[in-house]
PDB file of C-alpha atoms in Angstrom:
ATOM      1  CA  UNK Y   1      39.666 -79.794  24.280  1.00 72.00           C
ATOM      2  CA  UNK Y   2      42.263 -77.001  24.205  1.00 81.00           C
ATOM      3  CA  UNK Y   3      41.318 -76.335  20.635  1.00 87.00           C
ATOM      4  CA  UNK Y   4      37.684 -75.995  21.614  1.00 85.00           C
ATOM      5  CA  UNK Y   5      38.640 -73.754  24.520  1.00 86.00           C
ATOM      6  CA  UNK Y   6      40.844 -71.696  22.230  1.00 90.00           C
ATOM      7  CA  UNK Y   7      38.017 -71.381  19.700  1.00 90.00           C
ATOM      8  CA  UNK Y   8      35.623 -70.449  22.477  1.00 89.00           C
ATOM      9  CA  UNK Y   9      37.960 -67.763  23.801  1.00 91.00           C
ATOM     10  CA  UNK Y  10      38.510 -66.486  20.284  1.00 92.00           C
ATOM     11  CA  UNK Y  11      34.758 -66.418  19.674  1.00 93.00           C
ATOM     12  CA  UNK Y  12      34.177 -64.692  23.035  1.00 94.00           C
ATOM     13  CA  UNK Y  13      36.871 -62.141  22.229  1.00 95.00           C
ATOM     14  CA  UNK Y  14      35.380 -61.530  18.800  1.00 95.00           C
ATOM     15  CA  UNK Y  15      31.896 -61.297  20.313  1.00 94.00           C
ATOM     16  CA  UNK Y  16      33.182 -58.848  22.933  1.00 96.00           C
ATOM     17  CA  UNK Y  17      34.817 -56.730  20.207  1.00 95.00           C
ATOM     18  CA  UNK Y  18      31.624 -56.772  18.125  1.00 94.00           C
ATOM     19  CA  UNK Y  19      29.606 -55.892  21.212  1.00 95.00           C
ATOM     20  CA  UNK Y  20      31.917 -52.959  21.989  1.00 95.00           C
ATOM     21  CA  UNK Y  21      31.662 -51.800  18.360  1.00 96.00           C
ATOM     22  CA  UNK Y  22      27.864 -51.969  18.528  1.00 96.00           C
ATOM     23  CA  UNK Y  23      27.838 -50.134  21.862  1.00 96.00           C
ATOM     24  CA  UNK Y  24      30.118 -47.400  20.486  1.00 96.00           C
ATOM     25  CA  UNK Y  25      27.984 -47.218  17.354  1.00 96.00           C
ATOM     26  CA  UNK Y  26      24.834 -47.092  19.504  1.00 96.00           C
ATOM     27  CA  UNK Y  27      26.279 -44.259  21.623  1.00 96.00           C
ATOM     28  CA  UNK Y  28      27.285 -42.361  18.472  1.00 97.00           C
ATOM     29  CA  UNK Y  29      23.834 -42.875  16.962  1.00 97.00           C
ATOM     30  CA  UNK Y  30      22.136 -41.684  20.175  1.00 97.00           C
ATOM     31  CA  UNK Y  31      24.396 -38.623  20.215  1.00 97.00           C
ATOM     32  CA  UNK Y  32      23.611 -37.919  16.544  1.00 97.00           C
ATOM     33  CA  UNK Y  33      19.901 -38.435  17.207  1.00 98.00           C
ATOM     34  CA  UNK Y  34      19.906 -35.996  20.153  1.00 98.00           C
ATOM     35  CA  UNK Y  35      21.881 -33.484  18.088  1.00 98.00           C
ATOM     36  CA  UNK Y  36      19.412 -33.826  15.192  1.00 98.00           C
ATOM     37  CA  UNK Y  37      16.446 -33.491  17.600  1.00 98.00           C
ATOM     38  CA  UNK Y  38      17.974 -30.339  19.142  1.00 98.00           C
ATOM     39  CA  UNK Y  39      18.598 -28.914  15.700  1.00 98.00           C
ATOM     40  CA  UNK Y  40      15.038 -29.761  14.599  1.00 98.00           C
ATOM     41  CA  UNK Y  41      13.606 -28.158  17.753  1.00 98.00           C
ATOM     42  CA  UNK Y  42      15.712 -25.009  17.265  1.00 98.00           C
ATOM     43  CA  UNK Y  43      14.658 -24.837  13.614  1.00 98.00           C
ATOM     44  CA  UNK Y  44      10.999 -25.282  14.596  1.00 98.00           C
ATOM     45  CA  UNK Y  45      11.258 -22.505  17.212  1.00 98.00           C
ATOM     46  CA  UNK Y  46      13.017 -20.209  14.738  1.00 98.00           C
ATOM     47  CA  UNK Y  47      10.378 -20.889  12.085  1.00 98.00           C
ATOM     48  CA  UNK Y  48       7.582 -20.244  14.614  1.00 98.00           C
ATOM     49  CA  UNK Y  49       9.182 -16.898  15.541  1.00 99.00           C
ATOM     50  CA  UNK Y  50       9.564 -16.011  11.869  1.00 98.00           C
ATOM     51  CA  UNK Y  51       5.942 -16.994  11.249  1.00 98.00           C
ATOM     52  CA  UNK Y  52       4.765 -14.801  14.147  1.00 99.00           C
ATOM     53  CA  UNK Y  53       6.876 -11.915  12.851  1.00 99.00           C
ATOM     54  CA  UNK Y  54       5.443 -12.373   9.362  1.00 99.00           C
ATOM     55  CA  UNK Y  55       1.908 -12.433  10.828  1.00 99.00           C
ATOM     56  CA  UNK Y  56       2.618  -9.156  12.667  1.00 98.00           C
ATOM     57  CA  UNK Y  57       4.063  -7.607   9.516  1.00 98.00           C
ATOM     58  CA  UNK Y  58       1.085  -8.835   7.495  1.00 99.00           C
ATOM     59  CA  UNK Y  59      -1.363  -7.340  10.016  1.00 98.00           C
ATOM     60  CA  UNK Y  60       0.555  -4.070   9.934  1.00 98.00           C
ATOM     61  CA  UNK Y  61       0.462  -4.048   6.132  1.00 99.00           C
ATOM     62  CA  UNK Y  62      -3.274  -4.799   6.170  1.00 98.00           C
ATOM     63  CA  UNK Y  63      -3.863  -1.902   8.589  1.00 98.00           C
ATOM     64  CA  UNK Y  64      -1.774   0.389   6.391  1.00 98.00           C
ATOM     65  CA  UNK Y  65      -3.663  -0.832   3.334  1.00 99.00           C
ATOM     66  CA  UNK Y  66      -7.022  -0.146   5.024  1.00 99.00           C
ATOM     67  CA  UNK Y  67      -5.893   3.350   6.067  1.00 99.00           C
ATOM     68  CA  UNK Y  68      -4.736   4.048   2.510  1.00 99.00           C
ATOM     69  CA  UNK Y  69      -8.048   2.775   1.117  1.00 99.00           C
ATOM     70  CA  UNK Y  70      -9.904   5.126   3.484  1.00 98.00           C
ATOM     71  CA  UNK Y  71      -7.620   7.988   2.452  1.00 98.00           C
ATOM     72  CA  UNK Y  72      -8.231   7.220  -1.225  1.00 99.00           C
ATOM     73  CA  UNK Y  73     -11.998   7.133  -0.616  1.00 98.00           C
ATOM     74  CA  UNK Y  74     -11.828  10.536   1.126  1.00 98.00           C
ATOM     75  CA  UNK Y  75      -9.697  11.953  -1.681  1.00 98.00           C
ATOM     76  CA  UNK Y  76     -12.145  10.547  -4.224  1.00 98.00           C
ATOM     77  CA  UNK Y  77     -15.020  12.245  -2.384  1.00 98.00           C
ATOM     78  CA  UNK Y  78     -13.038  15.498  -2.224  1.00 98.00           C
ATOM     79  CA  UNK Y  79     -12.261  15.213  -5.921  1.00 98.00           C
ATOM     80  CA  UNK Y  80     -15.957  14.804  -6.730  1.00 98.00           C
ATOM     81  CA  UNK Y  81     -16.771  17.886  -4.624  1.00 98.00           C
ATOM     82  CA  UNK Y  82     -14.046  19.842  -6.438  1.00 98.00           C
ATOM     83  CA  UNK Y  83     -15.327  18.663  -9.828  1.00 98.00           C
ATOM     84  CA  UNK Y  84     -18.826  19.837  -8.895  1.00 98.00           C
ATOM     85  CA  UNK Y  85     -17.446  23.204  -7.734  1.00 98.00           C
ATOM     86  CA  UNK Y  86     -15.394  23.477 -10.936  1.00 98.00           C
ATOM     87  CA  UNK Y  87     -18.503  22.913 -13.073  1.00 99.00           C
ATOM     88  CA  UNK Y  88     -20.413  25.496 -11.032  1.00 98.00           C
ATOM     89  CA  UNK Y  89     -17.575  28.026 -11.414  1.00 98.00           C
ATOM     90  CA  UNK Y  90     -17.368  27.397 -15.177  1.00 98.00           C
ATOM     91  CA  UNK Y  91     -21.109  28.011 -15.397  1.00 98.00           C
ATOM     92  CA  UNK Y  92     -20.717  31.189 -13.329  1.00 98.00           C
ATOM     93  CA  UNK Y  93     -17.887  32.430 -15.587  1.00 98.00           C
ATOM     94  CA  UNK Y  94     -20.010  31.687 -18.652  1.00 98.00           C
ATOM     95  CA  UNK Y  95     -22.937  33.641 -17.156  1.00 98.00           C
ATOM     96  CA  UNK Y  96     -20.640  36.539 -16.201  1.00 98.00           C
ATOM     97  CA  UNK Y  97     -19.255  36.672 -19.756  1.00 98.00           C
ATOM     98  CA  UNK Y  98     -22.787  36.730 -21.137  1.00 98.00           C
ATOM     99  CA  UNK Y  99     -23.704  39.530 -18.692  1.00 98.00           C
ATOM    100  CA  UNK Y 100     -20.519  41.444 -19.593  1.00 98.00           C
ATOM    101  CA  UNK Y 101     -21.339  41.208 -23.311  1.00 98.00           C
ATOM    102  CA  UNK Y 102     -24.896  42.426 -22.592  1.00 98.00           C
ATOM    103  CA  UNK Y 103     -23.481  45.268 -20.468  1.00 98.00           C
ATOM    104  CA  UNK Y 104     -21.118  46.303 -23.296  1.00 98.00           C
ATOM    105  CA  UNK Y 105     -24.019  46.350 -25.777  1.00 98.00           C
ATOM    106  CA  UNK Y 106     -26.071  48.480 -23.369  1.00 98.00           C
ATOM    107  CA  UNK Y 107     -23.157  50.888 -22.906  1.00 98.00           C
ATOM    108  CA  UNK Y 108     -22.850  51.208 -26.699  1.00 98.00           C
ATOM    109  CA  UNK Y 109     -26.600  51.890 -26.926  1.00 98.00           C
ATOM    110  CA  UNK Y 110     -26.329  54.474 -24.125  1.00 98.00           C
ATOM    111  CA  UNK Y 111     -23.462  56.158 -25.950  1.00 98.00           C
ATOM    112  CA  UNK Y 112     -25.450  56.189 -29.197  1.00 98.00           C
ATOM    113  CA  UNK Y 113     -28.487  57.607 -27.387  1.00 97.00           C
ATOM    114  CA  UNK Y 114     -26.353  60.256 -25.655  1.00 97.00           C
ATOM    115  CA  UNK Y 115     -24.920  61.214 -29.040  1.00 97.00           C
ATOM    116  CA  UNK Y 116     -28.428  61.420 -30.496  1.00 97.00           C
ATOM    117  CA  UNK Y 117     -29.643  63.505 -27.513  1.00 97.00           C
ATOM    118  CA  UNK Y 118     -26.616  65.769 -27.835  1.00 95.00           C
ATOM    119  CA  UNK Y 119     -27.202  66.182 -31.577  1.00 94.00           C
ATOM    120  CA  UNK Y 120     -30.926  66.842 -31.015  1.00 95.00           C
ATOM    121  CA  UNK Y 121     -30.158  69.370 -28.261  1.00 94.00           C
ATOM    122  CA  UNK Y 122     -27.661  71.084 -30.531  1.00 92.00           C
ATOM    123  CA  UNK Y 123     -30.240  71.292 -33.337  1.00 93.00           C
ATOM    124  CA  UNK Y 124     -32.914  72.611 -30.950  1.00 93.00           C
ATOM    125  CA  UNK Y 125     -30.545  75.211 -29.580  1.00 90.00           C
ATOM    126  CA  UNK Y 126     -29.642  76.162 -33.142  1.00 88.00           C
ATOM    127  CA  UNK Y 127     -33.288  76.494 -34.146  1.00 89.00           C
ATOM    128  CA  UNK Y 128     -34.058  78.604 -31.073  1.00 87.00           C
ATOM    129  CA  UNK Y 129     -31.236  80.920 -31.835  1.00 76.00           C
TER     130      UNK Y 129
END
């Protein structure tokens, strides 16, 4: 009977030790779980903030992109206007050069006619004399 009692006490002691180990292990696991949950929650919040910041930055970049597209469109329109004006000015210069050449020819003709008139007047004056 003492042997049985001794075995029972030994088994109870061993059971108690195992139970304490499991309780300690359980407490450690709960602590680790809470720590992991806190870390996961903090990571989730940080990622949400980063996502919101990236959304704001993306919207800002889209607005900038739209403004730049509008600016490019305006510059393109201005460039077309300038190209049209350039063509008109080239045409005007071409016409002015043509008119200048015609004017020079007329001046040469006038000079020739003046010379002829002068020569004719000289001959008439000579004949009268």
